Amino acid sequence: MGAVLSTDATTDSEVKTVAMSLEDRVYGTIYGNCIGDAIGLLTEFLSKEEAFQCYGSKKLEYSMKVKDGHRVRWNIGDWTDDSDQMILIILALIENRERKVTIATQQDFARRLRKWMQKGFPELGDWGGCGIGGTTLQVLTMDMFTTDPEQASRTVWERSGKMLAPNGGVMRTSILGVHQYQDLDAVIHNTEKLCRVTHADPRCIASCVAVTTAIAMMLQGKHRKEDGTVDAWGITSDSFEYAKKYLVADDGTEDSTAVQELQFHMEAEKLSYLKLDERRKIGYTYKTMGAGFWSLRQNDFRKALTELIMEGGDADTNGAVAGALLGCKLGVKGLPKSWRDKLCYKQWLDEQIIDKYLETFPLVQPTTASGNGAPLPNMKAQVHDNKENAESGERSEYEKGRKEEADSEKETKEESSKDSGTKVTDASKDVQMETAV
């Protein structure tokens, strides 16, 4: 067996030697979504300059969160509405037990969204959904929403002059790359149906499809290199082909201008190209999707997510999508241990959400990797156990990571203890306005 990844840092050389199971990647996707969301909260709504003024070049941890009027509403290590809504999708899938989403699951998700808007997750101390986007809020408050959510979202979009294309759909969509991952047609169908519950713009749907097909293909083992690593550019290229099908002109032909814009964002080689803190446009769905695919092409989770969220803008949403994609690529052991283990509600997430989903929809192991036909490794993911079975010569890196983690925990223990109470929300004050582009 190859060397086991350090639990606190992932390097390119370590990624190349790991045998990674399907479960590794699934947990990496879900945790990655929540981690990116939670660490992104540190710089949400800040400009790049303001983010640097607040955090400089420090090694970021949840406890460093500045306590301004926005961030103080969440406990240290808590995720925001992005991951809350991903969890609502998981619960709707569990309840309806549908492999292919129908109106029943759409309505169930809509009811859960409205209830969450009003009460949040009471078991976590919520008394209202925190961080609701402007477009989502408009749709949720329509009378028809729980009976015909697609029509409700389309009505809001049409009233905007068909201009609204915010990131409220793509932020929650990663789990739909996991659900029925072996069937791309089902993945695309489910993604479209659950995006349309609140977001009707074709750019929103295309963004969601790009993300979920990328995750599904990684879980299938497609575009796997001989050394076991993922060919991220190959994944990007295929996902682009699936996503662009939603960008059509009024006459039914491909909208070449819209397709070029999609491609520009998916293939951006530098974060600066995406202008993530661009005034009045931070919530554009393509910015978030582009941030996710940029991150997919990186090999170090902490480094990539730190660079991303230090760009500011809608950093929690950008982080959620980026974390899911890169988490799927690197697996659960490629996530920084402090970020993973210090998620505020990790135990609840494990026991009440992930475990129940996997009990309802057991993972079906793929038999071969598309491209080279080699069998996929099937090493059990040790997501609930800190003991790593490293081979000779690799133990020192693990111990180094543990020492760094202990030092970090010592530094943040005092501040973390002050915020260990219930999750703080204020639905009446917290309406995150998604940008009309």
CSV table of N, CA and C in Angstrom, one decimal, residues 160-247:
chain,number,residue,atom,x,y,z
A,160,SER,N,-37.0,39.9,-13.3
A,160,SER,CA,-35.7,40.7,-13.3
A,160,SER,C,-35.2,41.0,-14.7
A,161,GLY,N,-36.0,40.7,-15.7
A,161,GLY,CA,-35.5,40.9,-17.1
A,161,GLY,C,-34.6,39.8,-17.5
A,162,LYS,N,-34.7,38.6,-16.8
A,162,LYS,CA,-33.8,37.5,-17.1
A,162,LYS,C,-32.4,37.8,-16.9
A,163,MET,N,-32.1,38.6,-15.9
A,163,MET,CA,-30.7,39.1,-15.7
A,163,MET,C,-30.1,38.4,-14.4
A,164,LEU,N,-30.9,37.9,-13.5
A,164,LEU,CA,-30.4,37.3,-12.3
A,164,LEU,C,-29.7,36.0,-12.5
A,165,ALA,N,-28.4,36.0,-12.2
A,165,ALA,CA,-27.6,34.7,-12.3
A,165,ALA,C,-26.7,34.6,-11.1
A,166,PRO,N,-27.2,34.6,-9.9
A,166,PRO,CA,-26.4,34.5,-8.7
A,166,PRO,C,-25.9,33.1,-8.4
A,167,ASN,N,-25.1,33.0,-7.4
A,167,ASN,CA,-24.4,31.7,-7.0
A,167,ASN,C,-25.2,30.9,-6.0
A,168,GLY,N,-26.4,31.2,-5.7
A,168,GLY,CA,-27.2,30.5,-4.7
A,168,GLY,C,-27.5,29.1,-5.1
A,169,GLY,N,-27.4,28.7,-6.3
A,169,GLY,CA,-27.7,27.3,-6.7
A,169,GLY,C,-26.4,26.5,-6.7
A,170,VAL,N,-25.3,27.0,-7.2
A,170,VAL,CA,-24.0,26.3,-7.3
A,170,VAL,C,-23.4,26.0,-5.9
A,171,MET,N,-23.7,26.9,-5.0
A,171,MET,CA,-23.1,26.8,-3.7
A,171,MET,C,-23.5,25.5,-2.9
A,172,ARG,N,-24.6,24.9,-3.3
A,172,ARG,CA,-25.2,23.8,-2.5
A,172,ARG,C,-25.2,22.5,-3.3
A,173,THR,N,-24.6,22.5,-4.5
A,173,THR,CA,-24.9,21.5,-5.5
A,173,THR,C,-24.0,20.3,-5.4
A,174,SER,N,-22.9,20.3,-4.7
A,174,SER,CA,-21.8,19.3,-4.7
A,174,SER,C,-22.3,17.9,-4.4
A,175,ILE,N,-23.3,17.8,-3.5
A,175,ILE,CA,-23.8,16.5,-3.1
A,175,ILE,C,-24.4,15.8,-4.3
A,176,LEU,N,-24.9,16.5,-5.3
A,176,LEU,CA,-25.6,15.9,-6.4
A,176,LEU,C,-24.6,15.3,-7.4
A,177,GLY,N,-23.3,15.6,-7.2
A,177,GLY,CA,-22.3,14.9,-7.9
A,177,GLY,C,-22.0,13.5,-7.3
A,178,VAL,N,-22.3,13.4,-6.0
A,178,VAL,CA,-22.1,12.2,-5.3
A,178,VAL,C,-23.3,11.2,-5.6
A,179,HIS,N,-24.5,11.8,-5.5
A,179,HIS,CA,-25.7,11.0,-5.6
A,179,HIS,C,-25.8,10.4,-7.0
A,180,GLN,N,-25.9,9.1,-7.1
A,180,GLN,CA,-25.9,8.4,-8.4
A,180,GLN,C,-24.8,8.8,-9.3
A,181,TYR,N,-23.6,8.9,-8.7
A,181,TYR,CA,-22.4,9.4,-9.5
A,181,TYR,C,-22.1,8.5,-10.7
A,182,GLN,N,-22.5,7.3,-10.6
A,182,GLN,CA,-22.1,6.3,-11.7
A,182,GLN,C,-22.9,6.5,-12.9
A,183,ASP,N,-24.0,7.3,-12.8
A,183,ASP,CA,-24.9,7.6,-14.0
A,183,ASP,C,-24.9,9.1,-14.2
A,184,LEU,N,-24.1,9.6,-15.2
A,184,LEU,CA,-24.0,11.0,-15.5
A,184,LEU,C,-25.3,11.6,-15.9
A,185,ASP,N,-26.1,10.9,-16.7
A,185,ASP,CA,-27.4,11.4,-17.1
A,185,ASP,C,-28.3,11.7,-15.8
A,186,ALA,N,-28.3,10.8,-14.8
A,186,ALA,CA,-29.0,11.0,-13.6
A,186,ALA,C,-28.5,12.2,-12.8
A,187,VAL,N,-27.1,12.3,-12.8
A,187,VAL,CA,-26.5,13.5,-12.1
A,187,VAL,C,-26.9,14.8,-12.7
A,188,ILE,N,-26.9,14.8,-14.0
A,188,ILE,CA,-27.3,16.1,-14.7
A,188,ILE,C,-28.8,16.4,-14.5
A,189,HIS,N,-29.6,15.4,-14.6
A,189,HIS,CA,-31.0,15.6,-14.4
A,189,HIS,C,-31.3,16.1,-13.0
A,190,ASN,N,-30.7,15.4,-12.0
A,190,ASN,CA,-31.0,15.8,-10.6
A,190,ASN,C,-30.4,17.2,-10.3
A,191,THR,N,-29.3,17.5,-10.9
A,191,THR,CA,-28.7,18.9,-10.7
A,191,THR,C,-29.6,20.0,-11.2
A,192,GLU,N,-30.0,19.7,-12.5
A,192,GLU,CA,-30.9,20.7,-13.1
A,192,GLU,C,-32.2,20.9,-12.3
A,193,LYS,N,-32.8,19.8,-11.9
A,193,LYS,CA,-34.1,19.9,-11.2
A,193,LYS,C,-34.0,20.6,-9.8
A,194,LEU,N,-32.9,20.4,-9.1
A,194,LEU,CA,-32.8,21.0,-7.8
A,194,LEU,C,-32.2,22.4,-7.9
A,195,CYS,N,-31.5,22.8,-8.9
A,195,CYS,CA,-31.1,24.1,-9.2
A,195,CYS,C,-32.4,25.0,-9.5
A,196,ARG,N,-33.2,24.4,-10.3
A,196,ARG,CA,-34.4,25.2,-10.8
A,196,ARG,C,-35.4,25.5,-9.6
A,197,VAL,N,-35.2,24.8,-8.5
A,197,VAL,CA,-36.1,25.1,-7.3
A,197,VAL,C,-36.0,26.6,-7.0
A,198,THR,N,-34.8,27.2,-7.1
A,198,THR,CA,-34.7,28.6,-6.7
A,198,THR,C,-34.0,29.4,-7.8
A,199,HIS,N,-33.3,28.8,-8.8
A,199,HIS,CA,-32.6,29.6,-9.8
A,199,HIS,C,-32.9,29.0,-11.2
A,200,ALA,N,-33.4,29.9,-12.0
A,200,ALA,CA,-33.9,29.5,-13.3
A,200,ALA,C,-32.9,29.9,-14.5
A,201,ASP,N,-32.0,30.8,-14.2
A,201,ASP,CA,-31.1,31.3,-15.3
A,201,ASP,C,-30.3,30.1,-15.8
A,202,PRO,N,-30.1,30.0,-17.1
A,202,PRO,CA,-29.3,28.9,-17.7
A,202,PRO,C,-27.9,28.9,-17.2
A,203,ARG,N,-27.3,30.1,-16.9
A,203,ARG,CA,-26.0,30.2,-16.4
A,203,ARG,C,-25.9,29.5,-15.0
A,204,CYS,N,-26.9,29.7,-14.2
A,204,CYS,CA,-26.9,29.0,-12.9
A,204,CYS,C,-26.9,27.5,-13.1
A,205,ILE,N,-27.8,27.0,-14.0
A,205,ILE,CA,-27.8,25.6,-14.2
A,205,ILE,C,-26.5,25.1,-14.8
A,206,ALA,N,-26.0,25.8,-15.8
A,206,ALA,CA,-24.7,25.4,-16.3
A,206,ALA,C,-23.6,25.3,-15.3
A,207,SER,N,-23.6,26.3,-14.4
A,207,SER,CA,-22.6,26.3,-13.3
A,207,SER,C,-22.7,25.0,-12.4
A,208,CYS,N,-23.9,24.7,-12.1
A,208,CYS,CA,-24.2,23.5,-11.2
A,208,CYS,C,-23.8,22.2,-11.9
A,209,VAL,N,-24.2,22.1,-13.2
A,209,VAL,CA,-23.9,20.9,-14.0
A,209,VAL,C,-22.4,20.8,-14.1
A,210,ALA,N,-21.6,21.8,-14.3
A,210,ALA,CA,-20.2,21.8,-14.4
A,210,ALA,C,-19.6,21.2,-13.2
A,211,VAL,N,-20.0,21.6,-12.0
A,211,VAL,CA,-19.5,21.2,-10.7
A,211,VAL,C,-19.9,19.7,-10.5
A,212,THR,N,-21.1,19.4,-10.6
A,212,THR,CA,-21.6,18.0,-10.3
A,212,THR,C,-21.0,17.0,-11.2
A,213,THR,N,-20.9,17.3,-12.5
A,213,THR,CA,-20.3,16.3,-13.4
A,213,THR,C,-18.8,16.1,-13.1
A,214,ALA,N,-18.2,17.2,-12.7
A,214,ALA,CA,-16.7,17.0,-12.4
A,214,ALA,C,-16.6,16.1,-11.2
A,215,ILE,N,-17.4,16.3,-10.2
A,215,ILE,CA,-17.3,15.4,-9.0
A,215,ILE,C,-17.7,14.0,-9.4
A,216,ALA,N,-18.7,13.8,-10.1
A,216,ALA,CA,-19.2,12.4,-10.5
A,216,ALA,C,-18.1,11.7,-11.3
A,217,MET,N,-17.4,12.4,-12.2
A,217,MET,CA,-16.4,11.8,-13.0
A,217,MET,C,-15.2,11.4,-12.2
A,218,MET,N,-14.8,12.3,-11.2
A,218,MET,CA,-13.7,11.9,-10.3
A,218,MET,C,-14.1,10.6,-9.5
A,219,LEU,N,-15.3,10.5,-9.1
A,219,LEU,CA,-15.8,9.4,-8.3
A,219,LEU,C,-15.8,8.1,-9.2
A,220,GLN,N,-16.1,8.3,-10.5
A,220,GLN,CA,-16.1,7.2,-11.4
A,220,GLN,C,-14.7,6.7,-11.8
A,221,GLY,N,-13.7,7.6,-11.5
A,221,GLY,CA,-12.3,7.2,-11.8
A,221,GLY,C,-11.9,7.7,-13.2
A,222,LYS,N,-12.7,8.6,-13.8
A,222,LYS,CA,-12.3,9.0,-15.2
A,222,LYS,C,-11.2,10.0,-15.1
A,223,HIS,N,-10.4,10.1,-16.1
A,223,HIS,CA,-9.3,11.0,-16.2
A,223,HIS,C,-8.3,10.8,-15.1
A,224,ARG,N,-8.0,9.5,-14.8
A,224,ARG,CA,-7.1,9.2,-13.8
A,224,ARG,C,-5.7,8.9,-14.5
A,225,LYS,N,-4.7,9.5,-14.0
A,225,LYS,CA,-3.3,9.2,-14.6
A,225,LYS,C,-2.8,7.9,-14.1
A,226,GLU,N,-1.7,7.5,-14.7
A,226,GLU,CA,-1.0,6.2,-14.3
A,226,GLU,C,-0.6,6.3,-12.9
A,227,ASP,N,-0.2,7.4,-12.4
A,227,ASP,CA,0.3,7.5,-11.0
A,227,ASP,C,-0.8,7.7,-10.0
A,228,GLY,N,-2.1,7.6,-10.5
A,228,GLY,CA,-3.2,7.7,-9.6
A,228,GLY,C,-3.8,9.0,-9.4
A,229,THR,N,-3.1,10.1,-9.8
A,229,THR,CA,-3.7,11.4,-9.7
A,229,THR,C,-4.7,11.7,-10.7
A,230,VAL,N,-5.5,12.8,-10.4
A,230,VAL,CA,-6.6,13.2,-11.3
A,230,VAL,C,-6.1,14.2,-12.4
A,231,ASP,N,-6.4,14.0,-13.6
A,231,ASP,CA,-6.1,14.9,-14.7
A,231,ASP,C,-7.2,16.0,-14.6
A,232,ALA,N,-6.9,17.1,-13.9
A,232,ALA,CA,-7.9,18.1,-13.6
A,232,ALA,C,-8.3,18.8,-14.9
A,233,TRP,N,-7.4,19.0,-15.8
A,233,TRP,CA,-7.8,19.7,-17.0
A,233,TRP,C,-8.7,18.8,-17.9
A,234,GLY,N,-8.5,17.5,-17.8
A,234,GLY,CA,-9.4,16.6,-18.5
A,234,GLY,C,-10.8,16.6,-17.9
A,235,ILE,N,-10.9,16.7,-16.6
A,235,ILE,CA,-12.2,16.8,-15.9
A,235,ILE,C,-12.8,18.1,-16.3
A,236,THR,N,-12.1,19.2,-16.3
A,236,THR,CA,-12.6,20.5,-16.7
A,236,THR,C,-13.2,20.5,-18.1
A,237,SER,N,-12.4,19.9,-19.0
A,237,SER,CA,-12.9,19.9,-20.4
A,237,SER,C,-14.2,19.2,-20.6
A,238,ASP,N,-14.3,18.0,-20.0
A,238,ASP,CA,-15.5,17.2,-20.1
A,238,ASP,C,-16.7,17.9,-19.4
A,239,SER,N,-16.5,18.5,-18.3
A,239,SER,CA,-17.5,19.2,-17.6
A,239,SER,C,-18.0,20.4,-18.4
A,240,PHE,N,-17.1,21.1,-19.0
A,240,PHE,CA,-17.5,22.2,-19.9
A,240,PHE,C,-18.4,21.8,-21.0
A,241,GLU,N,-18.2,20.6,-21.6
A,241,GLU,CA,-19.0,20.1,-22.6
A,241,GLU,C,-20.4,19.8,-22.1
A,242,TYR,N,-20.5,19.3,-20.9
A,242,TYR,CA,-21.9,19.0,-20.4
A,242,TYR,C,-22.6,20.3,-20.0
A,243,ALA,N,-21.9,21.3,-19.5
A,243,ALA,CA,-22.5,22.5,-19.0
A,243,ALA,C,-22.9,23.4,-20.1
A,244,LYS,N,-22.2,23.5,-21.2
A,244,LYS,CA,-22.5,24.4,-22.3
A,244,LYS,C,-23.8,24.1,-23.0
A,245,LYS,N,-24.3,22.9,-22.9
A,245,LYS,CA,-25.5,22.5,-23.5
A,245,LYS,C,-26.7,23.3,-23.1
A,246,TYR,N,-26.6,23.9,-21.9
A,246,TYR,CA,-27.7,24.7,-21.4
A,246,TYR,C,-27.6,26.2,-21.9
A,247,LEU,N,-26.6,26.5,-22.7
A,247,LEU,CA,-26.5,27.9,-23.1
A,247,LEU,C,-26.9,28.0,-24.6
